[in-house]
Short mmCIF file of C-alpha atoms in Angstrom, two decimals:
data_model
loop_
_atom_site.label_atom_id
_atom_site.label_comp_id
_atom_site.label_asym_id
_atom_site.label_seq_id
_atom_site.Cartn_x
_atom_site.Cartn_y
_atom_site.Cartn_z
CA MET A 1 -0.37 -0.20 -0.11
CA PHE A 2 1.31 3.11 -1.07
CA HIS A 3 0.48 6.99 -1.35
CA ALA A 4 2.20 10.30 -2.23
CA LYS A 5 1.23 13.57 -2.79
CA ILE A 6 2.72 17.21 -3.61
CA ILE A 7 0.55 19.52 -1.70
CA ASP A 8 -0.10 22.71 -2.70
CA ILE A 9 -0.80 24.38 0.52
CA LYS A 10 -2.89 27.55 -1.42
CA LYS A 11 -4.99 25.05 -2.41
CA GLU A 12 -5.55 22.10 -0.19
CA LYS A 13 -4.20 21.31 3.22
CA ILE A 14 -1.99 18.51 4.98
CA GLU A 15 -3.51 16.41 7.29
CA VAL A 16 -2.27 13.54 9.54
CA ASP A 17 -5.71 11.85 10.32
CA LYS A 18 -5.52 11.20 6.50
CA ALA A 19 -2.18 9.16 6.75
CA GLU A 20 -3.17 7.24 9.92
CA LYS A 21 -6.47 6.13 8.22
CA PHE A 22 -4.55 5.28 5.04
CA ILE A 23 -1.62 3.38 7.30
CA SER A 24 -4.47 1.84 9.86
CA SER A 25 -4.95 -2.07 9.60
CA SER A 26 -4.99 -4.89 11.71
CA LYS A 27 -2.38 -6.68 9.39
CA PHE A 28 0.41 -4.59 11.12
CA GLY A 29 0.86 -4.22 14.50
CA ALA A 30 3.12 -0.81 14.64
CA SER A 31 2.65 1.90 13.09
CA LEU A 32 4.62 5.05 12.73
CA ILE A 33 3.96 8.66 11.85
CA PHE A 34 6.51 11.71 11.45
CA ARG A 35 6.21 14.75 10.82
CA GLY A 36 8.64 17.51 10.32
CA THR A 37 7.09 21.34 10.70
CA VAL A 38 8.84 23.89 10.68
CA ARG A 39 11.73 25.08 13.20
CA GLU A 40 12.21 28.61 14.54
CA THR A 41 15.84 29.25 14.19
CA ASN A 42 18.79 28.10 11.74
CA GLU A 43 22.36 28.42 11.85
CA ASN A 44 21.71 31.46 14.56
CA LYS A 45 18.59 33.30 12.89
CA LYS A 46 15.30 33.79 13.63
CA VAL A 47 13.28 32.01 10.92
CA ILE A 48 9.32 33.39 10.72
CA GLY A 49 8.99 30.87 7.80
CA ILE A 50 9.64 28.73 4.80
CA THR A 51 8.70 28.38 0.87
CA TYR A 52 9.04 25.15 -0.44
CA ASP A 53 9.42 24.24 -4.13
CA SER A 54 9.37 21.55 -5.83
CA HIS A 55 9.64 19.25 -9.00
CA ASP A 56 6.87 17.47 -8.19
CA ALA A 57 6.78 14.84 -11.50
CA MET A 58 10.07 14.56 -10.37
CA VAL A 59 9.46 14.45 -6.18
CA ILE A 60 6.59 11.42 -7.18
CA LYS A 61 9.00 9.83 -9.01
CA SER A 62 11.44 9.62 -6.70
CA PHE A 63 9.18 8.74 -3.82
CA GLU A 64 7.82 5.75 -5.66
CA GLU A 65 11.61 4.37 -6.25
CA ILE A 66 12.45 4.81 -2.56
CA TYR A 67 9.04 2.96 -2.31
CA ASN A 68 9.80 0.55 -4.45
CA GLU A 69 13.67 -0.40 -3.82
CA VAL A 70 12.52 -1.03 0.45
CA ASP A 71 11.81 -4.49 -0.91
CA GLN A 72 15.51 -4.77 -1.87
CA LYS A 73 17.43 -3.18 0.28
CA LEU A 74 15.26 -3.34 3.51
CA LYS A 75 13.51 -7.11 2.79
CA ILE A 76 10.51 -5.29 4.13
CA LYS A 77 7.81 -6.27 2.25
CA LYS A 78 4.57 -6.33 4.35
CA LYS A 79 3.98 -2.12 4.98
CA ALA A 80 1.88 0.70 4.65
CA VAL A 81 3.64 4.17 3.43
CA TYR A 82 1.64 7.31 3.48
CA ILE A 83 3.99 10.24 1.83
CA GLU A 84 3.01 13.77 1.46
CA HIS A 85 5.23 17.05 1.06
CA VAL A 86 4.03 20.54 0.99
CA LYS A 87 4.69 23.18 -1.43
CA GLY A 88 4.04 26.61 -1.04
CA TYR A 89 4.67 29.03 2.46
CA LEU A 90 4.36 27.75 5.71
CA GLY A 91 4.37 29.48 9.14
CA LEU A 92 6.30 27.97 12.63
CA GLY A 93 4.94 24.89 13.99
CA GLU A 94 3.77 24.03 10.48
CA ILE A 95 4.28 20.78 9.33
CA SER A 96 6.28 20.07 5.81
CA ILE A 97 5.98 16.94 5.09
CA ILE A 98 4.12 13.63 6.72
CA ILE A 99 5.77 9.65 6.01
CA ALA A 100 3.36 7.10 7.75
CA VAL A 101 4.70 3.50 7.82
CA ALA A 102 3.12 0.72 9.06
CA CYS A 103 4.47 -2.91 9.15
CA PRO A 104 3.90 -5.93 11.00
CA HIS A 105 7.07 -5.48 13.66
CA ARG A 106 7.45 -2.22 15.70
CA ALA A 107 11.64 -3.12 14.56
CA GLU A 108 10.73 -2.42 10.42
CA THR A 109 8.48 0.16 11.47
CA TYR A 110 11.57 2.68 12.98
CA ILE A 111 14.03 1.36 10.25
CA LEU A 112 11.45 1.89 7.29
CA SER A 113 10.22 5.60 8.43
CA ARG A 114 14.35 6.59 8.33
CA TYR A 115 15.34 5.19 5.21
CA ILE A 116 12.73 7.49 3.68
CA ILE A 117 13.49 10.72 5.41
CA GLU A 118 17.24 10.13 4.50
CA GLU A 119 16.91 9.12 0.93
CA ILE A 120 14.17 12.10 0.38
CA LYS A 121 16.81 14.41 2.03
CA LYS A 122 19.23 13.24 -1.26
CA ARG A 123 17.20 12.03 -3.57
CA SER A 124 14.08 14.23 -3.50
CA PRO A 125 13.53 17.41 -5.68
CA ILE A 126 12.71 19.58 -3.14
CA TRP A 127 14.26 23.36 -2.10
CA LYS A 128 13.57 25.62 1.42
CA LYS A 129 13.91 28.89 0.83
CA GLU A 130 13.71 30.34 4.44
CA HIS A 131 12.13 33.44 5.76
CA TYR A 132 13.98 35.77 8.90
CA GLU A 133 13.04 38.53 11.18
CA ASN A 134 14.69 40.70 9.42
CA GLU A 135 12.47 40.22 6.28
CA GLU A 136 15.48 38.37 4.40
CA SER A 137 15.13 35.44 2.80
CA GLU A 138 17.48 32.64 1.50
CA TRP A 139 17.27 29.62 -0.49
CA LEU A 140 19.16 26.68 1.85
CA LYS A 141 22.23 25.61 0.42
CA GLY A 142 21.74 21.42 -0.60
CA ASN A 143 23.02 18.54 -1.62
CA PRO A 144 23.87 18.48 -5.83
CA ILE A 145 22.28 15.54 -7.74
CA GLN A 146 24.62 13.38 -9.86
CA ALA A 147 23.67 12.12 -13.31
CA ASN A 148 23.99 8.61 -13.36
CA MET B 1 15.42 26.48 -32.02
CA LYS B 2 14.18 26.99 -28.47
CA VAL B 3 14.95 25.93 -25.47
CA LYS B 4 13.10 26.51 -22.39
CA LEU B 5 14.70 26.32 -19.36
CA GLU B 6 12.09 25.75 -16.40
CA LEU B 7 13.39 26.81 -12.65
CA PHE B 8 13.72 25.50 -9.65
CA GLY B 9 14.90 26.33 -6.69
CA ALA B 10 17.46 28.58 -6.41
CA SER B 11 17.56 29.54 -9.58
CA ARG B 12 14.06 31.18 -9.53
CA ASP B 13 16.04 34.28 -8.81
CA LEU B 14 17.48 34.28 -12.07
CA SER B 15 14.05 35.20 -13.51
CA ASP B 16 10.65 36.69 -12.56
CA LYS B 17 9.09 34.06 -14.80
CA ASP B 18 9.27 30.45 -13.81
CA PHE B 19 11.49 29.64 -16.91
CA LEU B 20 14.40 31.28 -18.48
CA GLU B 21 14.23 30.60 -22.97
CA PHE B 22 17.16 30.12 -25.63
CA ASN B 23 17.35 30.52 -29.32
CA ILE B 24 19.66 28.13 -30.00
CA GLU B 25 21.14 27.93 -34.17
CA LYS B 26 21.81 23.88 -33.90
CA LYS B 27 22.26 20.98 -31.34
CA ILE B 28 23.80 22.05 -27.96
CA SER B 29 25.11 19.69 -25.30
CA ILE B 30 24.06 20.27 -21.51
CA LYS B 31 27.07 21.57 -21.13
CA ASP B 32 27.12 24.16 -23.52
CA LEU B 33 23.81 25.34 -22.14
CA LYS B 34 24.90 25.88 -18.57
CA LYS B 35 27.81 28.13 -20.61
CA LYS B 36 24.69 29.73 -22.28
CA ILE B 37 23.95 30.19 -18.73
CA ILE B 38 26.02 31.31 -17.23
CA ASN B 39 26.27 33.95 -20.37
CA TYR B 40 22.78 35.00 -19.57
CA VAL B 41 24.20 35.79 -15.98
CA ASP B 42 27.02 38.02 -16.87
CA GLU B 43 25.05 39.81 -19.21
CA LYS B 44 21.74 40.38 -17.10
CA PHE B 45 24.16 39.86 -13.22
CA LYS B 46 27.02 41.75 -13.87
CA GLY B 47 28.41 38.31 -12.91
CA ASN B 48 26.63 37.73 -9.57
CA GLU B 49 29.01 34.67 -8.64
CA ASN B 50 26.56 33.10 -6.29
CA PHE B 51 24.22 32.63 -9.31
CA LYS B 52 27.16 30.80 -10.98
CA LYS B 53 27.30 28.68 -8.40
CA ILE B 54 24.41 27.68 -7.94
CA ILE B 55 24.31 26.97 -12.35
CA GLU B 56 28.10 25.53 -11.71
CA THR B 57 26.43 22.71 -8.19
CA SER B 58 22.87 21.95 -10.52
CA ALA B 59 21.97 19.02 -12.26
CA PHE B 60 19.84 19.07 -15.51
CA CYS B 61 16.23 17.55 -15.99
CA SER B 62 14.72 16.22 -19.68
CA GLU B 63 10.97 16.54 -19.95
CA ASP B 64 10.33 12.57 -19.27
CA ASN B 65 11.76 13.40 -15.49
CA ASN B 66 14.97 12.24 -16.45
CA ILE B 67 18.56 13.64 -14.00
CA ILE B 68 20.37 13.68 -18.06
CA SER B 69 24.44 14.30 -18.46
CA GLU B 70 26.27 16.76 -19.18
CA ASN B 71 26.73 15.20 -22.43
CA TYR B 72 23.00 15.07 -23.57
CA LYS B 73 22.62 16.50 -26.56
CA ILE B 74 19.20 18.69 -27.46
CA THR B 75 17.97 18.91 -30.96
CA LYS B 76 14.86 20.12 -31.03
CA ASP B 77 12.19 22.66 -29.90
CA GLN B 78 12.69 21.06 -25.80
CA LYS B 79 12.05 21.90 -21.89
CA ILE B 80 14.84 21.04 -19.63
CA GLY B 81 14.53 21.74 -16.04
CA ILE B 82 17.15 23.17 -13.16
CA ILE B 83 18.14 21.18 -10.38
CA PRO B 84 19.61 23.09 -8.22
CA PRO B 85 21.24 21.21 -4.73
CA ILE B 86 17.98 20.15 -2.99
CA GLY B 87 17.01 20.05 1.08
CA GLY B 88 13.53 18.76 1.20
CA GLY B 89 11.86 17.42 4.28
#
């Protein structure tokens, strides 16, 4: 079971309830919901919000690739995975990403959830522009993507 | 032919629009397209070093959403996406 979506925050909300409902099943004995939220400081600067930008098609493709490789790489076959990432402006404390996973046992849910977020950071074309108290803003330095 | 360069992340600061357009006489590699973008920065932004660094560290993607190498040849009107260093979550 897999769900992946980019949420354009101008048009819709990102909702934890939907994630919880999606992964809920008596087939699974363990579930985890990871939420990424906007933090008030970064590198000693007071942050007031973040604008997220996304190459939507490539992001969804990267989410699918990450999901599909889990069988082989992590040997986790039975699972439910729900990933949503926001694009647009978010204020402090608002949710930028939800990764909800469910598996038969707890150890694999922790491994799976952590694997997904770390791979997204490395592979999914999403960018952050931080906005600061002094009205300045800055695109954050990220990790270059390499061509295969 | 026309190459429409779709802008994402930090490269959005290169234009008020979501894209840049380049008129190109013959087929061109991504490596050479990069040079054209840097020339654009030289002309429009007085060689802004931050912008040049963004271009130099960016990957590029094709219309079918694959990351393409510097040797990839553009031979017809095409959209190309510029993918600056990433960092979501």
